[in-house]
């Protein structure tokens, strides 16, 4: 049952309207960071308060909600956000990517391609991709408005100079629809290609920084690179120990106290669905 | 005769509230010329330089620059994106304090490469080759290419700033007290280097300094400023050897502590 002390999905209607306006503006200008008046949420920053506010603004009573944290539905963070909306909105929740209409995520994009009608909400800690080299907000705003993005390549140049290759492996910068450079949130760069041409609506919420940005369905999203150091969506060169998937992002997990380890899908729903369909990895019991 | 000035400054003024920064300054700078601006501290040299280089908006006047693409254009009234593009391509600005002109968190190679990347260079190998070449031209060892400027001496930082500015082949260099704060021997080396680059690249330059030795060495022409006004201008040798204005006479006889 919905907790009657709260409005549907916790935030009052006026706040939700304000957030929806920011979302609509973000969808109209893909990749552009729209300021919004972030509200105090009953959880600390770093727990996805930006994503939670965006979810609250888009959820409807008949939505089915999924939350993933690093690909998993069962971390403390994911469980607490899911139960927050069960309590304040009384909505159905799920761990199935396919069944979900709204998915809030931290650090991953589901392996299964999303479909039209689905919304993916990213939790964003630092929305400004240029901040690393230019801390002045007045200057980064100007750089975006004038499309002065040379600095983004300086960051990649520094990577190659130091490591011999582009070592940035998450929060890897992208250019949206040939215009705005955007931080895709700290997802592994393996996930970057999934942002492009996705059928789903993708929304990004940064609570502490008070920014929302968005990708409408089928946006063109290109990862920045050099001609002689092209972008690569890399992952661990293994297959999943449980479901044998070759093409999913893997976590390395320690399995015993004598240094035994295995690689398993980070997307737990994807892995379980494959195992249910009979796929079996070399470490599966 | 050269006909079109590279830079034509007309009636440029800038006030800070009721206080004069610089007032009604006019002059022409022709391609390949080096203009020195001298005057005691507070005389308006930096204000004028910043008005010409687009860092500061003048209250009045025109700054007409002969652009490669469209010929003479008033940079005061052009759009900010256009002005910023000029400042990355056709202009260079060397700050007195290297840390104002360098990215201290970025390697020497990245500092030099930034302007290349800003104008669209997307080949790492090419960018690195150009950075290496430019470090060599300003006498910084190739082995320092991946070091950050914080590990460099003051003179090296200044040379790095110059390399970072010249890599995109600008035509006009603005310098604000480029040797200020450096040891005398380091100053001499830097001036030699700047003189060589100006000559080899056919650069035009405007150099602000309070050091007459600097203008003696580098400047073809000289402008003397006092309290925001230009009190005298002419060929450097003429102004220094046969000063007309009383203030210039004081300056040259080093009665004034500038
Ligand atoms: N930002 C500012 N605000 C107010 N007054 C300023 C500012 N900058 C410079 N001035 C004043 O304008 C005059 C010219 O300064 P400046 O152009 O810096 O001279 P210079 O470079 O010759 O030392 C000085 O009297 C200075 O105090
Ligand atoms: Mg000054």
XYZ file of C-alpha atoms and ligand atoms in Angstrom:
571
model
C 0.000 0.000 0.000
C 1.049 3.549 -0.639
C 2.192 5.396 2.405
C -0.497 8.075 2.714
C 1.836 10.562 4.316
C 3.380 11.252 0.904
C 2.189 12.488 -2.433
C 2.481 9.844 -5.198
C 6.192 9.091 -5.647
C 7.136 11.321 -2.688
C 7.600 14.657 -4.524
C 4.727 17.142 -4.661
C 3.078 17.746 -8.026
C 4.586 21.186 -8.481
C 8.107 19.871 -8.024
C 7.413 17.037 -10.447
C 6.137 19.512 -13.016
C 9.319 21.563 -12.623
C 11.444 18.430 -13.119
C 9.352 17.333 -16.104
C 9.908 20.718 -17.726
C 13.663 20.241 -17.281
C 13.361 16.742 -18.767
C 11.401 18.003 -21.763
C 13.954 20.717 -22.350
C 16.698 18.115 -22.091
C 14.943 15.932 -24.653
C 14.563 18.905 -26.969
C 18.301 19.674 -26.771
C 19.939 16.233 -26.564
C 23.041 16.189 -24.370
C 22.532 19.717 -23.016
C 22.708 20.045 -19.225
C 19.509 21.645 -17.948
C 19.674 23.210 -14.467
C 16.894 22.241 -12.088
C 16.091 22.968 -8.457
C 17.107 19.723 -6.831
C 15.079 18.814 -3.724
C 16.206 17.249 -0.509
C 15.488 13.565 -0.707
C 15.322 11.199 2.257
C 18.667 9.659 1.307
C 22.201 11.018 1.087
C 23.747 12.470 -2.082
C 25.746 9.769 -3.790
C 22.742 7.488 -3.374
C 21.278 8.653 -6.617
C 19.117 11.538 -5.480
C 19.215 12.995 -9.008
C 18.070 9.735 -10.531
C 15.416 9.313 -7.838
C 13.945 12.737 -8.570
C 13.855 12.034 -12.294
C 12.207 8.663 -11.653
C 9.683 10.305 -9.337
C 8.804 12.798 -12.060
C 8.250 10.183 -14.782
C 6.651 7.308 -12.842
C 2.935 6.655 -13.355
C 0.747 4.413 -11.199
C 0.782 1.537 -13.706
C 4.542 1.608 -14.314
C 6.744 -1.343 -13.495
C 10.016 -0.196 -11.926
C 13.468 -1.797 -11.871
C 16.594 -0.527 -10.141
C 20.117 -1.696 -10.878
C 23.355 -0.829 -9.194
C 26.454 -1.948 -11.117
C 24.166 -4.293 -13.013
C 22.695 -5.975 -9.923
C 19.174 -5.669 -8.529
C 20.058 -6.813 -5.042
C 22.621 -4.308 -3.719
C 21.662 -2.200 -0.701
C 21.374 0.895 -2.858
C 19.139 -0.760 -5.463
C 16.950 -2.426 -2.862
C 16.448 0.784 -0.910
C 15.504 2.859 -3.968
C 13.122 0.136 -5.147
C 11.429 -0.096 -1.774
C 11.291 3.709 -1.559
C 9.058 3.811 -4.631
C 7.095 0.735 -3.589
C 6.297 2.599 -0.399
C 5.725 6.110 -1.782
C 4.155 5.262 -5.152
C 2.720 1.802 -4.587
C 3.976 0.743 -7.999
C 4.949 -2.715 -9.196
C 8.648 -3.490 -9.218
C 10.616 -6.088 -11.093
C 14.113 -7.354 -11.697
C 13.321 -8.190 -15.322
C 14.715 -5.700 -17.837
C 12.079 -6.757 -20.306
C 9.139 -6.303 -17.931
C 10.256 -2.923 -16.615
C 8.846 0.319 -18.011
C 11.184 2.544 -16.003
C 14.703 1.434 -15.054
C 16.880 3.475 -12.740
C 20.545 2.626 -13.001
C 23.905 3.342 -11.490
C 27.046 2.464 -13.476
C 25.539 0.133 -16.118
C 23.286 -0.109 -19.140
C 21.321 -3.377 -19.307
C 22.709 -5.906 -21.794
C 19.335 -6.562 -23.362
C 18.468 -3.923 -25.969
C 15.712 -1.684 -24.632
C 12.517 -1.108 -26.546
C 10.236 1.782 -27.349
C 8.222 2.915 -24.370
C 10.944 2.130 -21.858
C 12.746 4.847 -19.898
C 16.283 4.422 -18.557
C 17.189 6.815 -15.729
C 20.893 7.244 -14.943
C 22.264 8.421 -11.627
C 24.969 10.997 -12.308
C 27.582 12.174 -9.809
C 29.421 14.743 -12.012
C 27.527 15.902 -15.091
C 30.233 18.187 -16.504
C 32.640 16.267 -18.757
C 34.980 19.269 -19.084
C 35.407 19.763 -15.352
C 38.485 17.551 -15.190
C 40.548 20.197 -16.997
C 38.482 23.353 -16.559
C 37.048 23.801 -13.080
C 35.419 27.184 -13.822
C 31.717 26.649 -14.466
C 31.401 29.994 -16.292
C 34.066 28.818 -18.720
C 32.714 25.298 -19.291
C 29.271 26.727 -19.982
C 30.802 28.995 -22.604
C 32.715 26.078 -24.106
C 29.466 24.137 -24.520
C 27.599 27.057 -26.001
C 30.396 27.804 -28.473
C 31.114 24.124 -29.152
C 34.728 24.542 -28.059
C 35.550 20.965 -27.225
C 39.302 20.792 -27.885
C 39.869 20.326 -24.174
C 38.043 16.992 -24.183
C 40.666 15.663 -26.548
C 43.425 17.068 -24.349
C 42.175 14.699 -21.671
C 42.367 11.762 -24.080
C 45.787 12.970 -25.295
C 47.040 12.935 -21.696
C 45.753 9.399 -21.318
C 47.662 8.149 -24.332
C 50.804 10.100 -23.399
C 50.774 8.521 -19.955
C 49.512 5.003 -20.646
C 50.144 4.415 -24.324
C 46.428 4.070 -24.958
C 43.198 5.749 -23.904
C 42.975 4.482 -20.351
C 39.675 6.171 -19.525
C 37.494 3.142 -18.955
C 34.314 4.612 -17.516
C 32.508 7.972 -17.795
C 33.991 8.004 -21.276
C 32.933 11.241 -23.042
C 30.537 11.163 -25.976
C 29.235 13.632 -28.526
C 25.490 13.693 -28.978
C 23.853 14.336 -32.355
C 27.043 16.033 -33.543
C 26.609 18.831 -31.025
C 26.939 18.533 -27.240
C 29.709 16.651 -25.492
C 28.196 14.677 -22.625
C 29.323 12.598 -19.684
C 27.447 9.287 -19.940
C 27.744 8.856 -16.114
C 30.257 6.341 -14.747
C 29.169 3.433 -16.927
C 31.991 1.302 -18.349
C 32.942 2.412 -21.839
C 31.800 -1.043 -22.937
C 28.274 0.334 -22.540
C 28.824 3.489 -24.599
C 27.641 1.996 -27.905
C 24.323 1.071 -26.249
C 23.539 4.755 -25.760
C 23.462 5.334 -29.482
C 20.338 4.646 -31.477
C 18.537 3.208 -28.458
C 14.765 2.808 -28.733
C 14.325 3.878 -25.116
C 14.260 7.375 -23.632
C 17.450 7.952 -21.627
C 17.387 10.499 -18.794
C 20.325 11.597 -16.645
C 19.863 13.135 -13.209
C 22.564 14.767 -11.060
C 21.132 15.661 -7.644
C 23.958 17.436 -5.893
C 24.917 19.287 -9.072
C 21.294 20.057 -9.966
C 21.466 19.067 -13.618
C 19.281 16.951 -15.885
C 20.148 15.921 -19.420
C 18.602 13.501 -21.846
C 18.799 11.430 -24.993
C 15.575 11.030 -26.965
C 15.095 7.627 -28.654
C 17.368 6.903 -31.589
C 19.890 9.653 -30.789
C 23.282 9.405 -32.418
C 25.918 9.124 -29.700
C 29.595 8.927 -30.654
C 32.485 8.212 -28.287
C 35.359 10.677 -28.730
C 38.681 9.344 -29.952
C 41.677 9.908 -32.216
C 42.064 8.592 -35.764
C 45.108 6.595 -34.704
C 43.636 5.589 -31.313
C 40.045 4.680 -32.130
C 37.467 4.091 -29.407
C 37.139 0.484 -28.281
C 34.273 -0.870 -26.192
C 36.541 -3.159 -24.216
C 35.707 -5.741 -21.567
C 37.501 -8.556 -19.772
C 38.589 -11.120 -22.336
C 36.615 -14.019 -20.850
C 33.184 -15.525 -21.058
C 30.736 -15.597 -18.153
C 31.523 -18.469 -15.765
C 27.815 -19.001 -15.084
C 26.025 -18.463 -18.401
C 28.913 -18.615 -20.916
C 27.958 -15.256 -22.471
C 30.786 -13.942 -24.650
C 29.412 -10.473 -25.256
C 28.323 -9.175 -21.863
C 30.205 -6.996 -19.409
C 31.901 -9.106 -16.743
C 32.778 -8.588 -13.101
C 35.672 -10.447 -11.598
C 34.632 -12.045 -8.322
C 36.664 -13.835 -5.674
C 35.057 -17.159 -4.977
C 37.066 -18.587 -2.090
C 39.788 -17.623 0.360
C 42.636 -19.190 -1.622
C 42.596 -16.701 -4.480
C 40.070 -18.507 -6.666
C 38.249 -16.132 -8.992
C 35.751 -16.186 -11.773
C 34.202 -13.820 -14.288
C 30.453 -13.404 -14.218
C 27.970 -11.149 -15.960
C 27.557 -7.852 -14.163
C 23.943 -7.725 -15.423
C 22.368 -10.286 -13.087
C 18.987 -10.354 -14.834
C 20.660 -11.016 -18.193
C 22.735 -13.826 -16.689
C 19.784 -15.461 -14.933
C 17.662 -15.355 -18.074
C 20.432 -17.065 -20.039
C 20.867 -19.762 -17.419
C 17.111 -20.314 -17.336
C 17.300 -20.798 -21.104
C 19.880 -23.553 -20.595
C 23.193 -21.764 -21.147
C 25.869 -23.024 -18.835
C 29.333 -21.574 -18.127
C 32.400 -23.515 -17.056
C 32.026 -22.490 -13.398
C 28.307 -23.198 -13.133
C 27.394 -25.749 -10.500
C 54.726 50.061 -49.579
C 52.568 47.836 -47.434
C 49.006 49.020 -47.687
C 46.648 47.287 -45.224
C 47.577 47.412 -41.540
C 47.306 44.055 -39.754
C 45.815 45.862 -36.793
C 44.275 49.278 -36.770
C 43.353 50.732 -33.378
C 41.076 53.766 -33.391
C 40.085 55.809 -30.357
C 40.147 52.930 -27.892
C 39.153 53.905 -24.354
C 38.404 51.914 -21.280
C 37.399 53.250 -17.884
C 37.041 51.490 -14.568
C 34.130 53.374 -13.134
C 35.252 56.989 -13.058
C 38.876 55.909 -13.221
C 40.766 55.946 -16.564
C 42.278 52.652 -17.715
C 43.340 53.888 -21.137
C 42.015 56.768 -23.182
C 41.605 57.491 -26.891
C 44.449 55.315 -28.176
C 44.991 55.068 -31.945
C 47.737 53.444 -34.005
C 48.361 51.078 -36.916
C 50.462 47.950 -36.830
C 51.721 46.634 -40.170
C 52.510 42.971 -40.958
C 55.871 41.917 -39.554
C 56.100 44.900 -37.241
C 56.804 44.737 -33.519
C 55.287 47.481 -31.416
C 56.466 48.131 -27.882
C 54.282 49.758 -25.266
C 56.161 51.253 -22.328
C 55.162 53.299 -19.328
C 55.270 53.088 -15.581
C 53.091 50.738 -13.584
C 49.434 51.765 -13.735
C 49.821 53.742 -16.975
C 47.256 51.556 -18.787
C 49.450 49.198 -20.806
C 47.700 45.994 -19.790
C 44.269 47.585 -20.133
C 45.083 48.569 -23.703
C 46.563 45.166 -24.525
C 43.506 43.402 -23.129
C 41.201 45.638 -25.163
C 43.105 44.784 -28.331
C 43.228 41.050 -27.678
C 39.559 40.672 -26.866
C 40.027 39.988 -23.143
C 38.388 43.252 -22.194
C 35.615 45.193 -23.940
C 36.583 48.821 -24.635
C 34.018 51.522 -23.804
C 34.730 53.209 -27.110
C 36.800 52.731 -30.224
C 37.542 50.181 -32.907
C 40.106 47.400 -33.111
C 40.207 46.405 -36.758
C 42.120 43.212 -37.518
C 42.904 42.065 -41.048
C 41.499 38.514 -40.841
C 42.713 35.794 -43.205
C 39.169 34.815 -44.084
C 37.269 38.080 -44.416
C 39.828 40.907 -44.471
C 39.584 43.827 -42.015
C 36.995 43.308 -39.254
C 36.271 45.230 -36.065
C 36.946 42.682 -33.340
C 35.073 44.758 -30.758
C 31.752 44.347 -32.518
C 32.186 40.856 -33.961
C 30.438 37.972 -32.198
C 32.151 36.298 -29.276
C 32.538 32.936 -31.069
C 34.282 34.692 -33.954
C 36.547 36.554 -31.575
C 37.403 33.406 -29.644
C 38.166 31.632 -32.904
C 40.575 34.414 -33.872
C 42.243 34.160 -30.491
C 42.876 30.459 -31.120
C 44.039 30.758 -34.691
C 45.381 34.165 -35.707
C 46.365 35.590 -32.314
C 48.635 34.515 -29.534
C 48.713 35.862 -25.997
C 51.709 35.425 -23.742
C 50.910 36.239 -20.127
C 53.375 37.642 -17.630
C 52.662 34.768 -15.272
C 53.047 31.471 -17.082
C 50.424 29.856 -14.876
C 47.823 32.235 -16.328
C 48.682 31.021 -19.797
C 49.367 27.338 -19.183
C 47.324 24.416 -17.935
C 49.352 23.373 -14.944
C 47.573 20.015 -14.664
C 48.399 19.030 -18.231
C 51.726 17.787 -19.642
C 53.936 20.042 -21.756
C 52.890 18.103 -24.869
C 49.208 18.467 -23.992
C 49.679 22.189 -23.422
C 51.202 22.614 -26.858
C 48.670 20.276 -28.473
C 45.596 21.965 -27.024
C 45.298 24.637 -29.692
C 45.755 22.041 -32.418
C 42.959 19.945 -30.950
C 40.848 23.080 -30.491
C 40.965 23.665 -34.229
C 40.143 20.053 -35.053
C 43.374 17.998 -35.014
C 42.352 14.384 -34.329
C 45.502 12.414 -35.043
C 47.490 11.697 -31.894
C 50.720 10.957 -33.741
C 50.561 14.210 -35.688
C 49.752 16.248 -32.595
C 52.647 14.676 -30.742
C 55.058 15.299 -33.624
C 54.072 18.946 -33.780
C 54.391 19.305 -30.006
C 57.842 17.720 -30.121
C 58.888 20.047 -32.914
C 57.672 23.096 -31.022
C 59.321 22.120 -27.767
C 62.548 21.912 -29.759
C 61.999 25.334 -31.250
C 61.690 26.874 -27.801
C 64.697 24.892 -26.561
C 62.870 22.478 -24.299
C 64.214 18.946 -24.410
C 61.935 16.371 -26.014
C 62.422 14.228 -22.923
C 60.279 16.706 -20.951
C 57.231 16.346 -23.229
C 55.213 14.342 -20.706
C 56.192 16.426 -17.682
C 53.871 18.985 -16.187
C 54.815 22.673 -16.307
C 55.025 22.791 -12.504
C 58.302 20.870 -12.749
C 59.776 23.509 -15.127
C 61.835 26.593 -14.270
C 60.279 30.031 -14.778
C 62.096 30.565 -18.065
C 61.033 27.155 -19.371
C 57.422 27.802 -18.416
C 57.544 31.038 -20.363
C 59.024 29.267 -23.379
C 56.379 26.578 -23.125
C 53.712 29.265 -23.090
C 55.193 30.669 -26.281
C 55.249 27.249 -27.974
C 51.654 26.593 -26.944
C 50.638 29.886 -28.534
C 52.610 29.695 -31.745
C 51.809 26.096 -32.711
C 48.774 27.112 -34.751
C 50.736 29.690 -36.742
C 49.179 32.931 -35.486
C 50.059 36.235 -37.174
C 49.818 38.564 -34.201
C 51.324 37.967 -30.767
C 50.311 39.949 -27.699
C 52.781 39.826 -24.824
C 52.271 41.350 -21.399
C 55.588 41.733 -19.553
C 56.886 38.415 -20.927
C 60.199 38.719 -19.085
C 58.788 40.082 -15.838
C 59.884 38.134 -12.806
C 62.693 36.287 -14.609
C 66.409 36.473 -13.767
C 68.398 38.765 -16.027
C 70.292 35.946 -17.755
C 67.041 34.046 -18.278
C 65.430 37.200 -19.672
C 68.199 37.588 -22.246
C 67.758 34.041 -23.485
C 63.999 34.453 -23.744
C 64.322 37.721 -25.631
C 66.759 36.143 -28.069
C 64.331 33.330 -28.653
C 61.375 35.646 -29.166
C 63.404 37.784 -31.559
C 64.351 34.724 -33.601
C 60.765 33.443 -33.755
C 59.380 36.823 -34.730
C 61.914 37.089 -37.525
C 61.619 33.488 -38.770
C 57.834 33.382 -38.716
C 57.337 36.934 -39.908
C 55.183 37.597 -36.846
C 53.716 40.879 -35.812
C 53.791 41.546 -32.113
C 52.696 43.984 -29.466
C 54.860 43.819 -26.386
C 53.969 45.535 -23.152
C 56.867 46.123 -20.817
C 58.289 48.575 -18.363
C 61.802 47.501 -19.357
C 63.350 49.728 -22.006
C 66.022 47.114 -22.767
C 63.275 44.779 -23.925
C 61.854 47.241 -26.424
C 65.320 48.307 -27.562
C 65.961 44.704 -28.541
C 62.588 43.715 -29.974
C 60.458 46.650 -30.995
C 60.470 48.464 -34.325
C 58.163 51.112 -32.963
C 57.374 52.380 -29.544
C 54.398 53.872 -27.768
C 54.872 55.641 -24.451
C 51.918 55.718 -22.075
C 51.244 57.861 -19.063
C 48.052 57.914 -16.996
C 46.127 56.048 -19.686
C 47.219 58.325 -22.540
C 49.766 57.810 -25.293
C 52.170 60.699 -24.889
C 54.596 59.812 -27.637
C 55.044 57.257 -30.387
C 57.566 56.640 -33.141
C 60.436 54.441 -34.277
C 62.086 52.858 -31.259
C 65.529 54.285 -31.853
C 64.140 57.742 -32.460
C 62.016 57.723 -29.311
C 64.763 56.357 -27.104
C 67.610 58.430 -28.548
C 65.728 61.648 -29.131
C 62.681 61.699 -26.843
C 60.353 64.643 -27.438
C 57.900 64.441 -24.575
C 59.068 65.438 -21.142
C 57.770 62.200 -19.636
C 59.675 60.117 -22.180
C 62.806 62.099 -21.423
C 62.452 61.248 -17.756
C 61.782 57.619 -18.626
C 64.837 57.330 -20.869
C 67.149 59.088 -18.457
C 65.885 56.531 -15.909
C 65.075 59.309 -13.520
C 61.727 57.549 -13.270
C 61.691 54.281 -11.443
C 59.584 52.214 -13.834
N 40.087 45.665 -12.887
C 40.361 46.939 -12.572
N 39.495 47.638 -11.810
C 39.747 48.929 -11.495
N 40.841 49.602 -11.895
C 41.735 48.946 -12.634
C 41.555 47.584 -13.024
N 42.592 47.188 -13.780
C 43.407 48.264 -13.858
N 42.897 49.311 -13.198
C 43.484 50.656 -13.091
O 43.653 51.164 -14.396
C 44.900 51.788 -14.533
C 45.723 51.094 -15.613
O 46.073 49.794 -15.161
P 46.857 48.741 -16.046
O 46.282 48.737 -17.399
O 46.926 47.474 -15.321
O 48.305 49.452 -16.091
P 49.736 48.822 -16.388
O 49.563 47.516 -17.093
O 50.391 49.853 -17.208
O 50.413 48.668 -15.064
C 45.564 51.733 -13.157
O 45.305 52.945 -12.508
C 44.866 50.603 -12.474
O 44.822 50.813 -11.085
Mg 50.284 45.575 -16.583
